Amino acid sequence: MNFKVPKGTQDILPGQSEKWQYVERVIRDLCDKYRYNEIRTPMFESTELFQRGVGDTTDIVQKEMYTFMDKGNRSLTLRPEGTASAVRAYVEHKMFGQVDQPVKLYYTGPMFRYERQQAGRYRQFVQFGVEAIGSADPAIDAEVMALAMDVYTTLGLKDLKLVINSLGDKDTRDAHRSALIAHFTPIVGELCSDCQSRLEKNPLRILDCKVDSKHPAMATAPALTNYLTEGSAEYFTKVKQYLDVLGISYEVDPNLVRGLDYYNHTAFEIMITGDGFGSITTLCGGGRYNGLVEDIGGPESPGIGFALSIERLLLALEAKNIELPTENELDMYVVAMGEEAKLKAVELVSTFRAKGISADMDYLDRKMKAQMKAADRAQAKFVIVLGETELEEQVVNVKAMKTGDQTKLEFGQLVHYVLENK
Ligand code: ATP
Ligand code: MG
């Protein structure tokens, strides 16, 4: 037998998991500052939720979902993204009735997509995302983008570009749709089979096609921006004004359409510039989804959100040689020589831990030298060596590993000393 981790998934081992924890802490702290509260939803939902919430014509629904029948003959799908679930929960728990609006939520957790494996693209990956539901104020669009940017800049990433666009409202989309159909119909035979079926169902999707992105008709396609209704254009102007006030620079890309069917008005991506990793440059994507709550059975409640994967975030940090300050120091290592000493070591280690001191000891009956080496590898700040003499005299030398200084203490003084000096 030779078992391997499933394709497109990864084990995160000690050494790497500290980085994950660090990033997750930064994310939680930021969400706290921006007043977004955590929501945890199931990792699978009814398949229909995603068909409706993500959209039938998206790559996600058409190609990437892990869908299965359970023993009760229900079609379930491992969640490919977080917005549909958050909105389902918002409707199911009538959060639209809460006094405080908008409802500001965040989530982190694994998402599943059956995709071709490559750098930065996994079949199980962890997304952090936020959703602000219940407000159509352009200021909240800017806040959501600011929070996404803040995650990267707090972690020390600099080479970032915020790209924004407006997808407009329904009238905008209808007018643009007709223009797109007129534009692509004459050359539809030259496009991929996906785009051929997109032409009637959702021609906007053609602009987001990865296969046909170099086709000359892409560059000359009618830009959404030219079809913005007055209200949409005004909304977009305000979003940009708020970004200016926040001191966040951005670039408008009229061809940015994003992967999900339900976006309108603001759409944005955060890209990594300069040397990225592999062919992937997008770290984060988001947008406004007025109408989605109604589609999922709730009252009219406009919303906006984004999602980013921790995998791509970590790859970006690595590509830019940014080290996270993940120290894993140990406060105290107890070296024990002999049976009696080991009994005392077990007792002391337990006492240290109870008092908030991280402590460890040897469990392989190694020689003194090997135990000292283990203490070094563990980056122990203090080491004590217990032997016959120490047990007899109830006194031990505490060695500060950085300086080599030794202090003679009674057992009862150890906790206080370490707490004072660690
Ligand atoms: P892409 O164009 O790269 O396929 P997408 O439009 O499918 O991205 P979204 O659904 O908007 O991406 O997801 C938001 C973010 O989640 C992405 O910007 C990326 O950081 C991350 N992401 C998406 N798919 C994957 C994946 N398979 N592996 C790792 N991260 C992913
Ligand atoms: Mg994708």
Short mmCIF file of N, CA, C and O in Angstrom, two decimals, residues 290-389:
data_model
loop_
_atom_site.label_atom_id
_atom_site.label_comp_id
_atom_site.label_asym_id
_atom_site.label_seq_id
_atom_site.Cartn_x
_atom_site.Cartn_y
_atom_site.Cartn_z
N ASN A 290 -26.35 42.68 -5.45
CA ASN A 290 -27.75 43.04 -5.19
C ASN A 290 -28.63 42.08 -5.97
O ASN A 290 -28.40 41.83 -7.14
N GLY A 291 -29.63 41.51 -5.33
CA GLY A 291 -30.52 40.58 -6.03
C GLY A 291 -30.30 39.13 -5.63
O GLY A 291 -31.20 38.31 -5.74
N LEU A 292 -29.13 38.83 -5.10
CA LEU A 292 -28.84 37.44 -4.74
C LEU A 292 -29.71 36.97 -3.56
O LEU A 292 -30.23 35.85 -3.56
N VAL A 293 -29.88 37.83 -2.57
CA VAL A 293 -30.68 37.45 -1.40
C VAL A 293 -32.10 37.10 -1.84
O VAL A 293 -32.68 36.11 -1.38
N GLU A 294 -32.65 37.90 -2.77
CA GLU A 294 -33.99 37.59 -3.28
C GLU A 294 -34.00 36.26 -4.03
O GLU A 294 -34.91 35.46 -3.89
N ASP A 295 -32.96 36.04 -4.83
CA ASP A 295 -32.88 34.79 -5.59
C ASP A 295 -32.89 33.58 -4.67
O ASP A 295 -33.31 32.49 -5.04
N ILE A 296 -32.38 33.78 -3.45
CA ILE A 296 -32.27 32.65 -2.54
C ILE A 296 -33.46 32.64 -1.58
O ILE A 296 -33.53 31.85 -0.65
N GLY A 297 -34.43 33.50 -1.84
CA GLY A 297 -35.69 33.40 -1.10
C GLY A 297 -35.88 34.41 0.00
O GLY A 297 -36.79 34.28 0.82
N GLY A 298 -35.02 35.42 0.07
CA GLY A 298 -35.16 36.45 1.10
C GLY A 298 -35.74 37.73 0.53
O GLY A 298 -36.04 37.81 -0.66
N PRO A 299 -35.90 38.73 1.39
CA PRO A 299 -36.37 40.03 0.91
C PRO A 299 -35.24 40.78 0.22
O PRO A 299 -34.08 40.40 0.36
N GLU A 300 -35.58 41.83 -0.50
CA GLU A 300 -34.56 42.60 -1.19
C GLU A 300 -33.50 43.09 -0.20
O GLU A 300 -33.81 43.84 0.72
N SER A 301 -32.28 42.62 -0.32
CA SER A 301 -31.20 43.05 0.56
C SER A 301 -29.91 43.07 -0.25
O SER A 301 -29.39 42.03 -0.61
N PRO A 302 -29.42 44.25 -0.55
CA PRO A 302 -28.20 44.33 -1.34
C PRO A 302 -27.00 43.84 -0.56
O PRO A 302 -26.98 43.93 0.67
N GLY A 303 -26.01 43.33 -1.25
CA GLY A 303 -24.84 42.82 -0.53
C GLY A 303 -23.56 42.99 -1.32
O GLY A 303 -23.58 43.21 -2.53
N ILE A 304 -22.46 42.93 -0.61
CA ILE A 304 -21.15 42.96 -1.26
C ILE A 304 -20.17 42.12 -0.45
O ILE A 304 -20.30 42.04 0.79
N GLY A 305 -19.22 41.49 -1.13
CA GLY A 305 -18.25 40.68 -0.41
C GLY A 305 -17.04 40.38 -1.26
O GLY A 305 -16.94 40.82 -2.40
N PHE A 306 -16.11 39.66 -0.65
CA PHE A 306 -14.95 39.19 -1.42
C PHE A 306 -14.51 37.86 -0.84
O PHE A 306 -14.95 37.46 0.25
N ALA A 307 -13.68 37.17 -1.59
CA ALA A 307 -13.05 35.96 -1.07
C ALA A 307 -11.61 35.89 -1.56
O ALA A 307 -11.29 36.33 -2.66
N LEU A 308 -10.76 35.39 -0.70
CA LEU A 308 -9.36 35.18 -1.09
C LEU A 308 -8.93 33.85 -0.51
O LEU A 308 -9.48 33.38 0.49
N SER A 309 -7.95 33.22 -1.14
CA SER A 309 -7.50 31.96 -0.55
C SER A 309 -6.19 32.18 0.20
O SER A 309 -5.34 32.96 -0.20
N ILE A 310 -6.09 31.48 1.31
CA ILE A 310 -4.88 31.57 2.13
C ILE A 310 -3.70 30.96 1.35
O ILE A 310 -2.58 31.41 1.48
N GLU A 311 -4.00 29.94 0.54
CA GLU A 311 -2.92 29.31 -0.24
C GLU A 311 -2.23 30.35 -1.12
O GLU A 311 -1.00 30.45 -1.14
N ARG A 312 -3.03 31.10 -1.87
CA ARG A 312 -2.42 32.10 -2.76
C ARG A 312 -1.76 33.22 -1.98
O ARG A 312 -0.74 33.76 -2.40
N LEU A 313 -2.33 33.56 -0.85
CA LEU A 313 -1.72 34.58 0.00
C LEU A 313 -0.33 34.13 0.45
O LEU A 313 0.65 34.88 0.36
N LEU A 314 -0.22 32.88 0.90
CA LEU A 314 1.07 32.37 1.36
C LEU A 314 2.06 32.26 0.20
O LEU A 314 3.25 32.54 0.36
N LEU A 315 1.55 31.86 -0.98
CA LEU A 315 2.44 31.78 -2.16
C LEU A 315 2.97 33.16 -2.51
O LEU A 315 4.13 33.32 -2.89
N ALA A 316 2.11 34.17 -2.38
CA ALA A 316 2.53 35.54 -2.69
C ALA A 316 3.61 35.99 -1.71
O ALA A 316 4.61 36.59 -2.10
N LEU A 317 3.41 35.69 -0.43
CA LEU A 317 4.40 36.07 0.57
C LEU A 317 5.74 35.40 0.27
O LEU A 317 6.80 36.00 0.36
N GLU A 318 5.65 34.14 -0.13
CA GLU A 318 6.86 33.39 -0.46
C GLU A 318 7.55 33.98 -1.69
O GLU A 318 8.77 34.17 -1.69
N ALA A 319 6.74 34.29 -2.71
CA ALA A 319 7.31 34.86 -3.94
C ALA A 319 8.03 36.17 -3.66
O ALA A 319 8.99 36.52 -4.33
N LYS A 320 7.55 36.90 -2.66
CA LYS A 320 8.16 38.20 -2.34
C LYS A 320 9.15 38.10 -1.17
O LYS A 320 9.54 39.12 -0.60
N ASN A 321 9.50 36.87 -0.81
CA ASN A 321 10.45 36.64 0.28
C ASN A 321 10.08 37.32 1.58
O ASN A 321 10.92 37.89 2.26
N ILE A 322 8.81 37.28 1.91
CA ILE A 322 8.38 37.87 3.18
C ILE A 322 8.25 36.77 4.23
O ILE A 322 7.49 35.82 4.04
N GLU A 323 9.04 36.90 5.28
CA GLU A 323 9.00 35.91 6.37
C GLU A 323 7.97 36.35 7.39
O GLU A 323 7.97 37.49 7.83
N LEU A 324 7.12 35.45 7.81
CA LEU A 324 6.19 35.79 8.88
C LEU A 324 6.88 35.55 10.22
O LEU A 324 7.65 34.60 10.36
N PRO A 325 6.61 36.42 11.18
CA PRO A 325 7.29 36.28 12.47
C PRO A 325 6.68 35.15 13.30
O PRO A 325 6.05 35.38 14.32
N THR A 326 6.86 33.93 12.83
CA THR A 326 6.25 32.80 13.54
C THR A 326 7.28 32.16 14.45
O THR A 326 7.97 31.23 14.08
N GLU A 327 7.39 32.67 15.64
CA GLU A 327 8.31 32.08 16.61
C GLU A 327 7.62 30.91 17.28
O GLU A 327 6.42 30.91 17.48
N ASN A 328 8.43 29.93 17.60
CA ASN A 328 7.84 28.77 18.25
C ASN A 328 8.73 28.40 19.43
O ASN A 328 9.18 27.28 19.58
N GLU A 329 9.05 29.42 20.24
CA GLU A 329 9.96 29.20 21.36
C GLU A 329 9.28 28.44 22.49
O GLU A 329 8.08 28.54 22.71
N LEU A 330 10.10 27.71 23.20
CA LEU A 330 9.62 26.97 24.36
C LEU A 330 10.16 27.69 25.60
O LEU A 330 11.30 28.13 25.61
N ASP A 331 9.34 27.81 26.63
CA ASP A 331 9.82 28.50 27.83
C ASP A 331 10.81 27.63 28.62
O ASP A 331 11.85 28.12 29.06
N MET A 332 10.48 26.37 28.81
CA MET A 332 11.28 25.56 29.73
C MET A 332 11.41 24.12 29.26
O MET A 332 10.42 23.48 28.89
N TYR A 333 12.63 23.61 29.22
CA TYR A 333 12.85 22.19 28.94
C TYR A 333 13.44 21.56 30.19
O TYR A 333 14.41 22.07 30.75
N VAL A 334 12.83 20.48 30.62
CA VAL A 334 13.29 19.81 31.83
C VAL A 334 14.07 18.55 31.46
O VAL A 334 13.51 17.62 30.87
N VAL A 335 15.36 18.57 31.76
CA VAL A 335 16.21 17.40 31.51
C VAL A 335 16.18 16.54 32.77
O VAL A 335 16.34 17.07 33.88
N ALA A 336 15.96 15.24 32.60
CA ALA A 336 15.92 14.37 33.78
C ALA A 336 16.84 13.18 33.60
O ALA A 336 16.83 12.53 32.55
N MET A 337 17.66 12.88 34.63
CA MET A 337 18.55 11.75 34.58
C MET A 337 18.13 10.74 35.64
O MET A 337 18.30 10.99 36.84
N GLY A 338 17.56 9.63 35.21
CA GLY A 338 17.18 8.58 36.15
C GLY A 338 15.68 8.58 36.46
O GLY A 338 14.98 9.57 36.22
N GLU A 339 15.23 7.44 36.97
CA GLU A 339 13.80 7.20 37.26
C GLU A 339 13.19 8.25 38.18
O GLU A 339 12.15 8.83 37.88
N GLU A 340 13.88 8.48 39.33
CA GLU A 340 13.37 9.42 40.33
C GLU A 340 13.22 10.81 39.73
O GLU A 340 12.20 11.48 39.91
N ALA A 341 14.26 11.21 39.03
CA ALA A 341 14.26 12.54 38.43
C ALA A 341 13.14 12.68 37.42
O ALA A 341 12.51 13.73 37.28
N LYS A 342 12.85 11.58 36.72
CA LYS A 342 11.81 11.64 35.71
C LYS A 342 10.44 11.87 36.35
O LYS A 342 9.61 12.63 35.82
N LEU A 343 10.23 11.21 37.48
CA LEU A 343 8.97 11.44 38.21
C LEU A 343 8.81 12.92 38.53
O LEU A 343 7.76 13.53 38.32
N LYS A 344 9.90 13.51 39.02
CA LYS A 344 9.87 14.93 39.38
C LYS A 344 9.67 15.79 38.13
O LYS A 344 8.94 16.78 38.15
N ALA A 345 10.31 15.38 37.02
CA ALA A 345 10.20 16.14 35.78
C ALA A 345 8.75 16.20 35.30
O ALA A 345 8.24 17.25 34.91
N VAL A 346 8.10 15.03 35.33
CA VAL A 346 6.70 14.98 34.90
C VAL A 346 5.86 15.93 35.75
O VAL A 346 5.03 16.69 35.24
N GLU A 347 6.14 15.92 37.05
CA GLU A 347 5.38 16.78 37.96
C GLU A 347 5.66 18.26 37.66
O GLU A 347 4.73 19.07 37.53
N LEU A 348 6.93 18.59 37.49
CA LEU A 348 7.29 20.00 37.24
C LEU A 348 6.73 20.51 35.91
O LEU A 348 6.20 21.62 35.84
N VAL A 349 6.87 19.70 34.88
CA VAL A 349 6.37 20.12 33.55
C VAL A 349 4.89 20.43 33.64
O VAL A 349 4.41 21.44 33.11
N SER A 350 4.17 19.58 34.36
CA SER A 350 2.73 19.79 34.51
C SER A 350 2.45 21.09 35.29
O SER A 350 1.56 21.86 34.92
N THR A 351 3.24 21.34 36.33
CA THR A 351 3.06 22.57 37.10
C THR A 351 3.33 23.80 36.23
O THR A 351 2.56 24.76 36.24
N PHE A 352 4.42 23.75 35.46
CA PHE A 352 4.74 24.87 34.58
C PHE A 352 3.57 25.17 33.64
O PHE A 352 3.13 26.31 33.51
N ARG A 353 3.09 24.13 32.98
CA ARG A 353 2.01 24.32 32.00
C ARG A 353 0.79 24.93 32.66
O ARG A 353 0.14 25.82 32.08
N ALA A 354 0.48 24.46 33.87
CA ALA A 354 -0.70 24.98 34.57
C ALA A 354 -0.54 26.47 34.87
O ALA A 354 -1.53 27.19 35.00
N LYS A 355 0.70 26.92 34.98
CA LYS A 355 0.94 28.34 35.30
C LYS A 355 1.18 29.18 34.05
O LYS A 355 1.66 30.32 34.13
N GLY A 356 0.94 28.61 32.90
CA GLY A 356 1.09 29.39 31.67
C GLY A 356 2.49 29.41 31.10
O GLY A 356 2.84 30.27 30.30
N ILE A 357 3.30 28.46 31.51
CA ILE A 357 4.66 28.36 30.99
C ILE A 357 4.71 27.17 30.05
O ILE A 357 4.33 26.06 30.44
N SER A 358 5.16 27.37 28.81
CA SER A 358 5.24 26.21 27.92
C SER A 358 6.44 25.37 28.34
O SER A 358 7.52 25.89 28.61
N ALA A 359 6.23 24.08 28.44
CA ALA A 359 7.28 23.22 28.97
C ALA A 359 7.26 21.87 28.27
O ALA A 359 6.22 21.41 27.81
N ASP A 360 8.44 21.26 28.17
CA ASP A 360 8.53 19.94 27.55
C ASP A 360 9.68 19.17 28.20
O ASP A 360 10.49 19.76 28.94
N MET A 361 9.75 17.88 27.93
CA MET A 361 10.79 17.03 28.50
C MET A 361 11.05 15.86 27.57
O MET A 361 10.40 15.72 26.53
N ASP A 362 11.98 15.03 27.95
CA ASP A 362 12.37 13.88 27.13
C ASP A 362 11.48 12.68 27.41
O ASP A 362 11.16 12.40 28.55
N TYR A 363 11.09 11.98 26.36
CA TYR A 363 10.28 10.76 26.53
C TYR A 363 10.94 9.55 25.88
O TYR A 363 10.28 8.57 25.58
N LEU A 364 12.25 9.67 25.64
CA LEU A 364 12.94 8.56 24.98
C LEU A 364 14.10 8.04 25.83
O LEU A 364 14.96 7.32 25.33
N ASP A 365 14.12 8.44 27.11
CA ASP A 365 15.22 8.05 28.01
C ASP A 365 16.58 8.29 27.36
O ASP A 365 17.47 7.44 27.40
N ARG A 366 16.73 9.46 26.77
CA ARG A 366 18.00 9.76 26.11
C ARG A 366 19.05 10.20 27.11
O ARG A 366 18.75 10.60 28.24
N LYS A 367 20.30 10.15 26.65
CA LYS A 367 21.40 10.61 27.49
C LYS A 367 21.30 12.11 27.66
O LYS A 367 20.66 12.81 26.86
N MET A 368 21.99 12.60 28.68
CA MET A 368 21.99 14.02 29.00
C MET A 368 22.27 14.91 27.77
O MET A 368 21.56 15.87 27.49
N LYS A 369 23.31 14.52 27.01
CA LYS A 369 23.71 15.35 25.88
C LYS A 369 22.58 15.44 24.83
O LYS A 369 22.30 16.52 24.29
N ALA A 370 21.95 14.30 24.58
CA ALA A 370 20.87 14.27 23.59
C ALA A 370 19.68 15.08 24.08
O ALA A 370 18.99 15.74 23.29
N GLN A 371 19.42 15.04 25.38
CA GLN A 371 18.31 15.84 25.92
C GLN A 371 18.61 17.33 25.78
O GLN A 371 17.74 18.13 25.45
N MET A 372 19.87 17.71 26.02
CA MET A 372 20.25 19.11 25.87
C MET A 372 20.09 19.56 24.41
O MET A 372 19.65 20.67 24.13
N LYS A 373 20.44 18.66 23.50
CA LYS A 373 20.28 18.99 22.08
C LYS A 373 18.81 19.18 21.72
O LYS A 373 18.45 20.08 20.97
N ALA A 374 17.97 18.33 22.30
CA ALA A 374 16.53 18.44 22.05
C ALA A 374 16.03 19.79 22.56
O ALA A 374 15.20 20.46 21.93
N ALA A 375 16.56 20.21 23.73
CA ALA A 375 16.17 21.51 24.30
C ALA A 375 16.58 22.64 23.35
O ALA A 375 15.83 23.59 23.14
N ASP A 376 17.74 22.51 22.75
CA ASP A 376 18.22 23.50 21.78
C ASP A 376 17.32 23.57 20.57
O ASP A 376 16.93 24.64 20.13
N ARG A 377 17.01 22.39 20.04
CA ARG A 377 16.15 22.35 18.85
C ARG A 377 14.78 22.95 19.14
O ARG A 377 14.17 23.58 18.29
N ALA A 378 14.32 22.77 20.35
CA ALA A 378 13.01 23.30 20.74
C ALA A 378 13.09 24.80 21.03
O ALA A 378 12.09 25.42 21.36
N GLN A 379 14.26 25.38 20.90
CA GLN A 379 14.48 26.79 21.20
C GLN A 379 14.03 27.14 22.62
O GLN A 379 13.35 28.14 22.84
N ALA A 380 14.40 26.27 23.55
CA ALA A 380 14.02 26.50 24.95
C ALA A 380 14.72 27.73 25.50
O ALA A 380 15.90 27.95 25.25
N LYS A 381 13.96 28.54 26.24
CA LYS A 381 14.58 29.73 26.85
C LYS A 381 15.33 29.34 28.12
O LYS A 381 16.38 29.89 28.43
N PHE A 382 14.77 28.39 28.86
CA PHE A 382 15.40 27.92 30.10
C PHE A 382 15.48 26.41 30.11
O PHE A 382 14.60 25.73 29.56
N VAL A 383 16.53 25.91 30.73
CA VAL A 383 16.66 24.46 30.90
C VAL A 383 17.03 24.19 32.35
O VAL A 383 17.82 24.93 32.96
N ILE A 384 16.42 23.16 32.93
CA ILE A 384 16.91 22.67 34.23
C ILE A 384 17.29 21.20 34.07
O ILE A 384 16.70 20.48 33.26
N VAL A 385 18.29 20.79 34.81
CA VAL A 385 18.73 19.40 34.77
C VAL A 385 18.46 18.77 36.14
O VAL A 385 18.98 19.25 37.16
N LEU A 386 17.63 17.75 36.15
CA LEU A 386 17.31 17.07 37.41
C LEU A 386 18.10 15.77 37.51
O LEU A 386 18.01 14.91 36.63
N GLY A 387 18.87 15.64 38.60
CA GLY A 387 19.59 14.40 38.88
C GLY A 387 19.45 14.10 40.37
O GLY A 387 18.67 14.75 41.06
N GLU A 388 20.25 13.15 40.81
CA GLU A 388 20.15 12.75 42.24
C GLU A 388 20.38 13.92 43.19
O GLU A 388 19.62 14.14 44.12
N THR A 389 21.44 14.70 42.92
CA THR A 389 21.78 15.82 43.80
C THR A 389 20.63 16.81 43.91
O THR A 389 20.28 17.25 45.02
#
